[in-house]
Tab-separated table of C-alpha atoms in Angstrom:
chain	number	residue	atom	x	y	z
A	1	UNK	CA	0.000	0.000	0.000
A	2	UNK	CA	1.197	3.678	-1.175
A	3	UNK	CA	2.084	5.399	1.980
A	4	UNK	CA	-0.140	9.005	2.578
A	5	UNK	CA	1.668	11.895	0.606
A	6	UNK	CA	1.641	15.496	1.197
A	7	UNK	CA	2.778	17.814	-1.601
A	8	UNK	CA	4.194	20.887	-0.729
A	9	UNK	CA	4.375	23.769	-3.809
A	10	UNK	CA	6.340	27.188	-2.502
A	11	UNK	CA	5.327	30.178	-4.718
A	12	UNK	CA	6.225	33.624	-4.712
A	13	UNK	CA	5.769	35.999	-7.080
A	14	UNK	CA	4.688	33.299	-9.511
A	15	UNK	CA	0.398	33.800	-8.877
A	16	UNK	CA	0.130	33.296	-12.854
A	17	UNK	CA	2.078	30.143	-12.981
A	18	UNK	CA	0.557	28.323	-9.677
A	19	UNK	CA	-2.904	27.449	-11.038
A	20	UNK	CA	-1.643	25.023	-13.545
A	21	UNK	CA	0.732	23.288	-10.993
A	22	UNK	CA	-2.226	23.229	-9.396
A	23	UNK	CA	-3.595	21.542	-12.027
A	24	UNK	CA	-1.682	18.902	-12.589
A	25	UNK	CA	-1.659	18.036	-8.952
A	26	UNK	CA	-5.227	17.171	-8.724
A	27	UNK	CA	-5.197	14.719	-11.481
A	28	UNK	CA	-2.857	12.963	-9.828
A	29	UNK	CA	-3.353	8.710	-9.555
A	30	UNK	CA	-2.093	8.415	-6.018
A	31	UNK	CA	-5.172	6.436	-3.734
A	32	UNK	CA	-4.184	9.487	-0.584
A	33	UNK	CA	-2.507	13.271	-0.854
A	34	UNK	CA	-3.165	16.153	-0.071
A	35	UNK	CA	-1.968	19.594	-1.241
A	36	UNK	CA	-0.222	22.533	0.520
A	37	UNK	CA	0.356	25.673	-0.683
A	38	UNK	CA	3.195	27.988	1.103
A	39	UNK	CA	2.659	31.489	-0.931
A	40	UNK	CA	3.140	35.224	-1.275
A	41	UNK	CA	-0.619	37.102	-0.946
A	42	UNK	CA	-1.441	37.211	-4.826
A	43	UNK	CA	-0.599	33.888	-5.376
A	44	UNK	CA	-3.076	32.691	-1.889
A	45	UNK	CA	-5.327	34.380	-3.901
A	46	UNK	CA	-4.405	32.685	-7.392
A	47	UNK	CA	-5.081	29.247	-5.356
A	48	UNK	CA	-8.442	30.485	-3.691
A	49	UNK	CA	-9.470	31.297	-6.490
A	50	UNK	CA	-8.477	28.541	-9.010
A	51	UNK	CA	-9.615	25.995	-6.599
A	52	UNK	CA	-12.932	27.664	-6.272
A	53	UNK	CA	-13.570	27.708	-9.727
A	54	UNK	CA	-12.447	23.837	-10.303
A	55	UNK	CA	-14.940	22.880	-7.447
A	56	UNK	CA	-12.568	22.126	-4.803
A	57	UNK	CA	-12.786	25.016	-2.481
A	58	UNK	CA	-11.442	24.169	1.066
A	59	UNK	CA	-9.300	21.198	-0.309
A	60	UNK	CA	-6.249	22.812	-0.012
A	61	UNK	CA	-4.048	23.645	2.709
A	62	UNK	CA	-2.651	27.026	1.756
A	63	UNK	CA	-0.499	29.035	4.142
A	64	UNK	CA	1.239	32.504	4.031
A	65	UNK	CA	4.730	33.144	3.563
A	66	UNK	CA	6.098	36.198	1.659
A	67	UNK	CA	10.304	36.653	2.492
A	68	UNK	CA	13.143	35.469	-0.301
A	69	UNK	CA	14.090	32.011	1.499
A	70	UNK	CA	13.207	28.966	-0.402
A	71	UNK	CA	14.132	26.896	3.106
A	72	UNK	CA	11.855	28.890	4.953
A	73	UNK	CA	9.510	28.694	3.158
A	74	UNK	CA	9.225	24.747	3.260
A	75	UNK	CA	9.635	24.423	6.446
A	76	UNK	CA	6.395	26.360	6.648
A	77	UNK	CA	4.983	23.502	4.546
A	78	UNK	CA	6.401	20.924	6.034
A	79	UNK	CA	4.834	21.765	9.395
A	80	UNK	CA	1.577	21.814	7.841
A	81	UNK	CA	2.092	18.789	6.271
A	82	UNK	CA	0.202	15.348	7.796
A	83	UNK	CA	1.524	12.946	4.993
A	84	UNK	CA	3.993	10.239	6.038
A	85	UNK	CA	6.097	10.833	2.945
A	86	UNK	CA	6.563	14.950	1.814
A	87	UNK	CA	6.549	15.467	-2.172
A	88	UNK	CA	8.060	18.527	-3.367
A	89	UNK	CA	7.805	20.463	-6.701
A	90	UNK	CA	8.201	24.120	-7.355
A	91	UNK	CA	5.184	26.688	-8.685
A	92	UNK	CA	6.625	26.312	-12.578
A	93	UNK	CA	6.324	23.088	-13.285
A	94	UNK	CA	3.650	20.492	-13.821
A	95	UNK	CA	3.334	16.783	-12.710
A	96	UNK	CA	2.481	13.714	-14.709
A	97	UNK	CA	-0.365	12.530	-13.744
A	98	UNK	CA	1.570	9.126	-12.525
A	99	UNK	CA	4.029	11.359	-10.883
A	100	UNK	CA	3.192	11.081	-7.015
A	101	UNK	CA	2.206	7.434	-7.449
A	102	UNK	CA	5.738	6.301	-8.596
A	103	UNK	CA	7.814	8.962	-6.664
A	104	UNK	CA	6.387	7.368	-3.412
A	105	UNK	CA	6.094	3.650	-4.540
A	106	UNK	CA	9.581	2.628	-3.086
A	107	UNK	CA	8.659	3.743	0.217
A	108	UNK	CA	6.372	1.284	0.649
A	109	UNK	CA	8.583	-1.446	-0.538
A	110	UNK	CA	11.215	-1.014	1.553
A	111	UNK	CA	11.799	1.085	5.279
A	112	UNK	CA	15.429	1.366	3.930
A	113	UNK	CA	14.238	4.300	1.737
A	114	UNK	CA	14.154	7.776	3.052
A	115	UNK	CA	13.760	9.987	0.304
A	116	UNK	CA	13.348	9.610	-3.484
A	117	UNK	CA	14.013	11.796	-6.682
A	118	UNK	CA	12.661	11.453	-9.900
A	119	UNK	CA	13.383	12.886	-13.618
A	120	UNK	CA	12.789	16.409	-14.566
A	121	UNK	CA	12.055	17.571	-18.129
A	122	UNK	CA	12.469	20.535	-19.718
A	123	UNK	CA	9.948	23.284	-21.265
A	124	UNK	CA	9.844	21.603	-24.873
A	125	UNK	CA	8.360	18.710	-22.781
A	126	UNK	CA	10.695	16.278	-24.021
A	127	UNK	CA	14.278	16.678	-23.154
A	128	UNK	CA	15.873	16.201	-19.659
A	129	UNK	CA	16.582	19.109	-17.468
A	130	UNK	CA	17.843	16.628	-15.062
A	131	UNK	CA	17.719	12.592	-14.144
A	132	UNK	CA	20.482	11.110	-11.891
A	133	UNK	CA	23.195	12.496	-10.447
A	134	UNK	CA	25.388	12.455	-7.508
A	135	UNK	CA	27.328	15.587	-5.715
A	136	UNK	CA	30.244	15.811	-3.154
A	137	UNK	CA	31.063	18.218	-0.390
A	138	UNK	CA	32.643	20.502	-3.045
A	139	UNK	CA	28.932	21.033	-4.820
A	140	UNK	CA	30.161	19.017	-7.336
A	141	UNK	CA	27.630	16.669	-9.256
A	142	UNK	CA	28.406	13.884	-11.451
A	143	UNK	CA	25.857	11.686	-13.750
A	144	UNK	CA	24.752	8.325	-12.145
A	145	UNK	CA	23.856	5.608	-15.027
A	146	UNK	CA	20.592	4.382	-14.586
A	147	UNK	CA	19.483	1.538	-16.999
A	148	UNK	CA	15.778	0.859	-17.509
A	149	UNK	CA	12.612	2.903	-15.879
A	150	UNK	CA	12.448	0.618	-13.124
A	151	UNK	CA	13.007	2.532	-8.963
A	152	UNK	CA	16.723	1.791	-7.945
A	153	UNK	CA	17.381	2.478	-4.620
A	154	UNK	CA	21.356	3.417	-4.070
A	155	UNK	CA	22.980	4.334	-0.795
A	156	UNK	CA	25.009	7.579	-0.309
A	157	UNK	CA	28.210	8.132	2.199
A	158	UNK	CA	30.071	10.748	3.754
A	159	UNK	CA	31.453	12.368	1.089
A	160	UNK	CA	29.125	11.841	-2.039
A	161	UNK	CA	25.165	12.021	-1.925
A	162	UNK	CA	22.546	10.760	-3.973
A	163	UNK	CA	21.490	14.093	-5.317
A	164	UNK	CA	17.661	15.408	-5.498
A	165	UNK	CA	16.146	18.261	-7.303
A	166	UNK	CA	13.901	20.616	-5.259
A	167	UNK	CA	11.599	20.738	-7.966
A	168	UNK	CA	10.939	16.630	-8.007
A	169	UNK	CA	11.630	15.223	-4.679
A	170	UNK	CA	10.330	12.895	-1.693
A	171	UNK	CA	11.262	12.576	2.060
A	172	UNK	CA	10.087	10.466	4.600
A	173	UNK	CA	8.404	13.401	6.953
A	174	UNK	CA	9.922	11.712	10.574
A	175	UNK	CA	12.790	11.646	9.014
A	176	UNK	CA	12.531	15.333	7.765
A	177	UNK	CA	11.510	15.957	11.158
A	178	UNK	CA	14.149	14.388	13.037
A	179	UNK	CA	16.885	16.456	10.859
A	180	UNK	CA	14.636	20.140	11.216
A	181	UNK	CA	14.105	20.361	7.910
A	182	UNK	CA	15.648	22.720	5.279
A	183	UNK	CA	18.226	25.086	6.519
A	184	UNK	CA	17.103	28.729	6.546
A	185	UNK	CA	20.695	30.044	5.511
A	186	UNK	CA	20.326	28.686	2.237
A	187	UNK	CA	17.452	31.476	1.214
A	188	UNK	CA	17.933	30.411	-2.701
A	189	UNK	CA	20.598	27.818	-4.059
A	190	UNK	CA	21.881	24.261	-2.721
A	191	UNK	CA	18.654	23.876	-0.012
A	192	UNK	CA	18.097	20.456	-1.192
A	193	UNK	CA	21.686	19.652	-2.018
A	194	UNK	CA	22.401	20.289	1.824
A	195	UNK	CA	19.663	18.091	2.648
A	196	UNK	CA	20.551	15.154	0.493
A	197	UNK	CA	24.237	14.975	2.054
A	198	UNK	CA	22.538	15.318	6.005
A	199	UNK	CA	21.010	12.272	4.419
A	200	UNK	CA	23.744	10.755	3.639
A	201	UNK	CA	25.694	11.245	7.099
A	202	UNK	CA	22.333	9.868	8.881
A	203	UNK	CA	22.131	6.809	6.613
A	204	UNK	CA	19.345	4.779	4.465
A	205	UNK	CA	18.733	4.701	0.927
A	206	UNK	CA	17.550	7.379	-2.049
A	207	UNK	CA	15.412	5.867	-4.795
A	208	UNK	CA	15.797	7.298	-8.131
A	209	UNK	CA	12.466	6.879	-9.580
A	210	UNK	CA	12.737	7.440	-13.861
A	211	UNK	CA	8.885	7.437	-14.286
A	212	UNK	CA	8.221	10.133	-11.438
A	213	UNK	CA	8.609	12.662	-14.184
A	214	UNK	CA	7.627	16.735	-13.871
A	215	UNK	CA	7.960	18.934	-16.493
A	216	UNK	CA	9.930	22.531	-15.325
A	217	UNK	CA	9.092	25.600	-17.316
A	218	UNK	CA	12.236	27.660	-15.751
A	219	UNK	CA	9.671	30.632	-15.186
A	220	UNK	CA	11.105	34.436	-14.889
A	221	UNK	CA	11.716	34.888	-11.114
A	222	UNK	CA	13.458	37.711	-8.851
A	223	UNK	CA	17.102	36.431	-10.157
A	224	UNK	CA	16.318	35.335	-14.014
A	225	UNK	CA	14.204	36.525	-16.874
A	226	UNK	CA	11.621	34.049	-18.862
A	227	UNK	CA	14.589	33.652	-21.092
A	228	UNK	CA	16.646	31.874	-18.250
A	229	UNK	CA	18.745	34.875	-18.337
A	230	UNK	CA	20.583	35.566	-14.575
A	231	UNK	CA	19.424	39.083	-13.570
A	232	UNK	CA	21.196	38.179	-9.828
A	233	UNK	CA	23.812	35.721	-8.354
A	234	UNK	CA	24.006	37.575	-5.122
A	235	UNK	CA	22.406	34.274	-3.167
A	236	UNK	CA	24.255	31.818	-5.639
A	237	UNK	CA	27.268	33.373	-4.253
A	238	UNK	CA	25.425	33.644	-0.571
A	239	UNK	CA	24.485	30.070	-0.074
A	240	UNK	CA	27.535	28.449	-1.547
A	241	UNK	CA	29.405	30.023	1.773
A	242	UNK	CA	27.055	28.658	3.926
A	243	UNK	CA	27.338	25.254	1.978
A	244	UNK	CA	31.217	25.344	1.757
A	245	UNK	CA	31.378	26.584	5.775
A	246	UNK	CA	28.704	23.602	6.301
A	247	UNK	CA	30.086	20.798	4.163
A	248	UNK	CA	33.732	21.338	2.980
A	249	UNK	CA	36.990	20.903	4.126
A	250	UNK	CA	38.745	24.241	5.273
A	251	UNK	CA	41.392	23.936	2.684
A	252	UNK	CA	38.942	22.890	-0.284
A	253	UNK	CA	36.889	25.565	0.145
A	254	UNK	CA	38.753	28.245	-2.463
A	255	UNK	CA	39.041	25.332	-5.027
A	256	UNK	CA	35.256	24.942	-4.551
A	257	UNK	CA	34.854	28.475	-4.768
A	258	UNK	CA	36.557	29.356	-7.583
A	259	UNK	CA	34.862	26.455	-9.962
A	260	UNK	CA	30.896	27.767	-9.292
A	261	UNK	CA	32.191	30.657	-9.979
A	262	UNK	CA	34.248	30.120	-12.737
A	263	UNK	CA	31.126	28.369	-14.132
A	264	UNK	CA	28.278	31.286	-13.309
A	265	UNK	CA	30.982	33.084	-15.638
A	266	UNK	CA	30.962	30.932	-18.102
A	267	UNK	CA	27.122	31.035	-18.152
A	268	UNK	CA	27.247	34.680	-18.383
A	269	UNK	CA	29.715	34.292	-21.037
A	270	UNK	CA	27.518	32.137	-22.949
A	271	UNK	CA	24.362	34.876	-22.495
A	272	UNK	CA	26.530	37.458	-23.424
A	273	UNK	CA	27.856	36.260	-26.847
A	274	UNK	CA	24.371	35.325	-27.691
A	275	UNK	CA	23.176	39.101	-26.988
A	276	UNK	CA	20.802	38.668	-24.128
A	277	UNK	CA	23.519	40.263	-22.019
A	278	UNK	CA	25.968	43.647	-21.736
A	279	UNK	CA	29.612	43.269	-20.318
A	280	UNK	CA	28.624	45.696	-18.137
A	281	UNK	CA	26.055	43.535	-16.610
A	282	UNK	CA	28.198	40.785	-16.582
A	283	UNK	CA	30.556	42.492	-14.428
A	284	UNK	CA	27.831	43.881	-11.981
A	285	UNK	CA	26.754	40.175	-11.389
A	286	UNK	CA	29.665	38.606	-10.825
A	287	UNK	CA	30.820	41.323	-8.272
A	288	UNK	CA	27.018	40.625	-6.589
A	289	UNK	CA	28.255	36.938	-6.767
A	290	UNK	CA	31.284	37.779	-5.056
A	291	UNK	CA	29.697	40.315	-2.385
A	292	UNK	CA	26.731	37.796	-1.263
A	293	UNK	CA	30.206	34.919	-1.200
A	294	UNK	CA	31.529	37.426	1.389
A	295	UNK	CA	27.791	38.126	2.912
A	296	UNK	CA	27.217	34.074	3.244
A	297	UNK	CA	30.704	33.759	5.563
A	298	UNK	CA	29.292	35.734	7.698
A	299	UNK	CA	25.536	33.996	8.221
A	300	UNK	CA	25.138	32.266	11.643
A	301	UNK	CA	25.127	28.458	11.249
A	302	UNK	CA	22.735	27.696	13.553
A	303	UNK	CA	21.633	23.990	14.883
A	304	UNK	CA	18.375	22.719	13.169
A	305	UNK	CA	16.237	21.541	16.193
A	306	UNK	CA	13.298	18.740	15.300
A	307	UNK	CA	10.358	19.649	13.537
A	308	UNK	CA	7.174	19.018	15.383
A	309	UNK	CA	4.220	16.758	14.427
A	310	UNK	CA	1.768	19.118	11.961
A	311	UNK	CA	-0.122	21.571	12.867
A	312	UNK	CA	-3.597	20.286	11.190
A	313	UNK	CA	-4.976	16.982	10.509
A	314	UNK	CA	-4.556	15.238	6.974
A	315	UNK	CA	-6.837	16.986	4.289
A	316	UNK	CA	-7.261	14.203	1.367
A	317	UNK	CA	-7.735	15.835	-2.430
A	318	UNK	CA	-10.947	14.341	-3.705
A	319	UNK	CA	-9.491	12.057	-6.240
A	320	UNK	CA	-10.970	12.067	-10.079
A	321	UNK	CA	-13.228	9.117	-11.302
A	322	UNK	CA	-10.904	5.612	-12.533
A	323	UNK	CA	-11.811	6.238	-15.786
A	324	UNK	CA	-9.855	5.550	-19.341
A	325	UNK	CA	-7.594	8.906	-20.107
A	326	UNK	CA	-9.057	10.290	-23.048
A	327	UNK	CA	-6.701	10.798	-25.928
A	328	UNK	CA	-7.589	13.179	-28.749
A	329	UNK	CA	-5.641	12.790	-31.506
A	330	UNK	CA	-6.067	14.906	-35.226
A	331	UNK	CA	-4.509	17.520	-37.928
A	332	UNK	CA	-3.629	20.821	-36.856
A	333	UNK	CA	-7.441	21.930	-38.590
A	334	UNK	CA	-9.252	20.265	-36.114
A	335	UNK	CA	-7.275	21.386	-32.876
A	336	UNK	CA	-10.617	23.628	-31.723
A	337	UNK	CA	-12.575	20.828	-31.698
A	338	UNK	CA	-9.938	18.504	-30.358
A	339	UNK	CA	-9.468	21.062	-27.761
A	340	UNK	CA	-13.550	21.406	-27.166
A	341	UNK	CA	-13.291	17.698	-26.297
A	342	UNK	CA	-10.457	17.541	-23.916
A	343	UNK	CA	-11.613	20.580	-21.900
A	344	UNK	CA	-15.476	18.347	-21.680
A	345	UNK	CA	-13.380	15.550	-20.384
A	346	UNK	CA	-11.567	17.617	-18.008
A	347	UNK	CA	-14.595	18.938	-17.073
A	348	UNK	CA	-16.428	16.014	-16.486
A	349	UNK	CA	-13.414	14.714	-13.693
A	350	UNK	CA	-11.383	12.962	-16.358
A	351	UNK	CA	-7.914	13.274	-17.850
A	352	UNK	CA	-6.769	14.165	-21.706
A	353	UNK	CA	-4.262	14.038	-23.983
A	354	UNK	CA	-3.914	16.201	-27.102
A	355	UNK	CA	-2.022	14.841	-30.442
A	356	UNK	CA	-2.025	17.242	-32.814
A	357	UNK	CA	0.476	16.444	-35.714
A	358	UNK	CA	1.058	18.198	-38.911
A	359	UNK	CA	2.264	16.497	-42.143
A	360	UNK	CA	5.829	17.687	-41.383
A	361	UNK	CA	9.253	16.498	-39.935
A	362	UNK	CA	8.576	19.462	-36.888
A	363	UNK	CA	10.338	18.373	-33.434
A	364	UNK	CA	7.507	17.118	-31.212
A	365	UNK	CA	6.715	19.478	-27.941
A	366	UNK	CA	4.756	18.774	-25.392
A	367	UNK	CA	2.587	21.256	-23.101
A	368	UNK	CA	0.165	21.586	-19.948
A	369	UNK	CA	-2.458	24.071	-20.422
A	370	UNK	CA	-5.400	25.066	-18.417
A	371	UNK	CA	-8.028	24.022	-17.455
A	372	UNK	CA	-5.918	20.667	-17.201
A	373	UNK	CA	-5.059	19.015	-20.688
A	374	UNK	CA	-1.900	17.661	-22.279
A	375	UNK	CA	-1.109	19.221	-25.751
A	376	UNK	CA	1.335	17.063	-28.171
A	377	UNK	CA	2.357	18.998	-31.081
A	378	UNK	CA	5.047	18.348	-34.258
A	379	UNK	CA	4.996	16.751	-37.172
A	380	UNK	CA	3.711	13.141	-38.257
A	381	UNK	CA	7.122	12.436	-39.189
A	382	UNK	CA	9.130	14.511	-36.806
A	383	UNK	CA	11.088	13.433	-33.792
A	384	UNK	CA	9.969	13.119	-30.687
A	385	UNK	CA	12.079	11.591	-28.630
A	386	UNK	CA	15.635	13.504	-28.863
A	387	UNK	CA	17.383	10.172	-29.323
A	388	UNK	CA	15.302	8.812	-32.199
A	389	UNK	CA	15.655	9.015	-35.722
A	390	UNK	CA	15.381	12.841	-37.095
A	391	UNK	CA	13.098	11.868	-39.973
A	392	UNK	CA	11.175	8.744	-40.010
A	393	UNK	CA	7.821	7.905	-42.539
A	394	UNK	CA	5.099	6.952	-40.309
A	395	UNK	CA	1.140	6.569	-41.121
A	396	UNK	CA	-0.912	8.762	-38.765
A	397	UNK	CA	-2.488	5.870	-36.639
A	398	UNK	CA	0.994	4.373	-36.357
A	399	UNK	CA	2.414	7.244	-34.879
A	400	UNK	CA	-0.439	8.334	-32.383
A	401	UNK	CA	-0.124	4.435	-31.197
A	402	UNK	CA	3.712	4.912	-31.095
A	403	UNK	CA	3.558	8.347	-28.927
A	404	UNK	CA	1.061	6.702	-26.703
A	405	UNK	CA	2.953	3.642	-25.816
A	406	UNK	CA	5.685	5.894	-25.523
A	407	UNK	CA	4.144	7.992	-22.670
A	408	UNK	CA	1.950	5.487	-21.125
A	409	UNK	CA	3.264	4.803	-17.914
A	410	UNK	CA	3.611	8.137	-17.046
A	411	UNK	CA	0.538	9.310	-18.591
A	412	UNK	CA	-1.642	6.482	-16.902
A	413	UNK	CA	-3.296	5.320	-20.438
């Protein structure tokens, strides 16, 4: 049996953004979840509102926090929180709707696992942001190989831990409890990263979990622009201190130093040659990288005490019908009415799937869009997956068969 999941979404300046994480979170598969919203005023009122209008008004935990600090901020969820296992996922990114059943599968199977991560896909819907990786005590992260879609659970130590993105993660909430949570000094960068190496000096196991997928649109925030742009590195800089104070040897700490920066330079570099950035500005953020370095020495490193049990009882998300997924599949001419059809499914408690291919060789691209459907678009004879063939001659019915078995597992056809 699935152990009880509480999903915890931090937003903040994102109100526009929330309602279709929201979204995506209802139609989840798992048998018991419930939501929790940590959020800035406008986007409590995004939430309100969005759940009101999808007839699930009061099903939401939804709690106020408005300050800069990402670890704050979950803690504030986490106290709320009555699951046994605590899902994460940020306010820009969308969940298959098999997501929460697979991230939180291995806990059940074994009492060895403490936390799980799964993959994380970027905003063309189809190639990885991020899947497995490790990182050491200098922030370093390396690729893990990871054959098949099946959960492997892998054990961390000391020095290297099994590493877990903020936007697609799962802890065990005692055990979240027992080490007080996310550290407060980390108000932006390397919160979870801190996390997954406390793990790893506690002990247990991190499941990697391939078919616990979310999709992360990389929205504009205070420190970026909707063209993933840096605008800020003042906290990059910040909580890599506090990380390097917390983690690394004295004497590796410059080394570390110097190679995030070196490669928030490069990044720059790369912005910069392609137009979307001034040497000037360049200049101004790497001195702000350097000044919140020098700012981060000086932030107390204070003890995490335990977390307490939550403050409110468990609030279960009414769950959608068990019915078939509806999948809507025609040429680009009919996409009103295939979108008239998935919207009445949606509607009527159900979930959908858009194909909508063009005679062409266009790059396939997958999208969530309100009021909850999945929208597949390319060409007939375009490529979907990144590895496959560029070019390959398909018949239509082939192809929507192909897509569909290609997806199914974590579309829940």
């Amino acid at each position: 049996m699935l152990p009880s999941a509480s999903v915890v979404v931090v937003s903040r300046g994102r109100a526009g953004d929330l309602p279709l994480c929201l979204a995506s979170l209802v139609q989840q598969d798992h048998p018991m979840f419930e939501i929790v919203v940590v959020a800035d005023p406008a986007g409590l009122d995004a939430a309100y509102h969005w759940a009101k209008g999808a007839g699930r008004e009061g099903q939401f935990k939804l709690r106020a926090f408005d300050e800069a600090n990402i670890s704050a901020a979950r803690n504030t969820g986490i106290a709320e929180a009555a699951g046994e296992v605590i899902a994460f996922i940020d306010d820009d990114a969308v969940a298959e709707p098999t997501w929460l059943r697979h991230l939180t599968a291995p806990f059940a199977s074994s009492d060895s696992i403490v936390a799980a991560g799964g993959y994380v896909r970027g905003r063309n819907g189809i190639s990885y942001q991020w899947k497995a990786r490790s990182v050491d005590r200098m922030a370093r992260t390396a690729p893990l190989d990871i054959a098949g879609t099946a959960p492997v659970a892998l054990s961390a130590n000391r020095d290297r831990a099994i590493k877990t993105e903020g936007t697609n993660m799962a802890v065990r909430r005692d055990v979240l409890a027992e080490l007080g949570g996310f550290d407060p000094a980390y108000r932006y960068f390397l919160d979870e990263t801190d996390l997954n190496l406390r793990l790893a000096v506690r002990g247990g196991e991190t499941a990697i979990v391939p078919l616990a997928e979310v999709h992360h649109g990389y929205k504009a925030n205070a420190t970026r622009t909707a063209a993933r742009v840096p605008t800020d590195l003042t906290e990059i800089g910040a909580s890599l201190a506090v990380f390097l104070r917390r983690h690394c040897a004295k004497h590796s700490r410059p080394q570390a130093r110097d190679q995030v920066r070196a490669e928030q330079e490069a990044r720059l570099t790369r912005h910069m040659v392609s137009g979307a950035l001034d040497p000037f500005a360049l200049r101004k953020m790497m001195h702000g990288f350097d000044a919140g370095y020098a700012e981060g020495l000086q932030r107390p490193l204070d003890a995490l005490p335990p977390l307490p049990q939550s403050a409110s009882a468990f609030r279960q998300i009414a769950p959608l019908e068990e019915r078939p997924h509806v999948l809507c599949a025609g040429r680009p001419s009919a996409m009103p009415s295939l979108t008239e059809e998935a919207t009445a499914a949606v509607t009527r408690g159900e979930r959908a799937t858009i194909m909508c291919l063009s005679r062409t060789t266009l790059y396939h691209r997958i999208r969530f869009a309100l009021p909850g459907v999945w929208v597949h678009t390319g060409g007939q004879f375009g490529r979907s997956d990144r590895q496959s063939r560029a070019v390959k001659l398909w018949r239509f019915a082939a192809r929507i068969d192909s897509e569909a078995a290609r997806i199914a597992a974590q579309r829940g056809f």
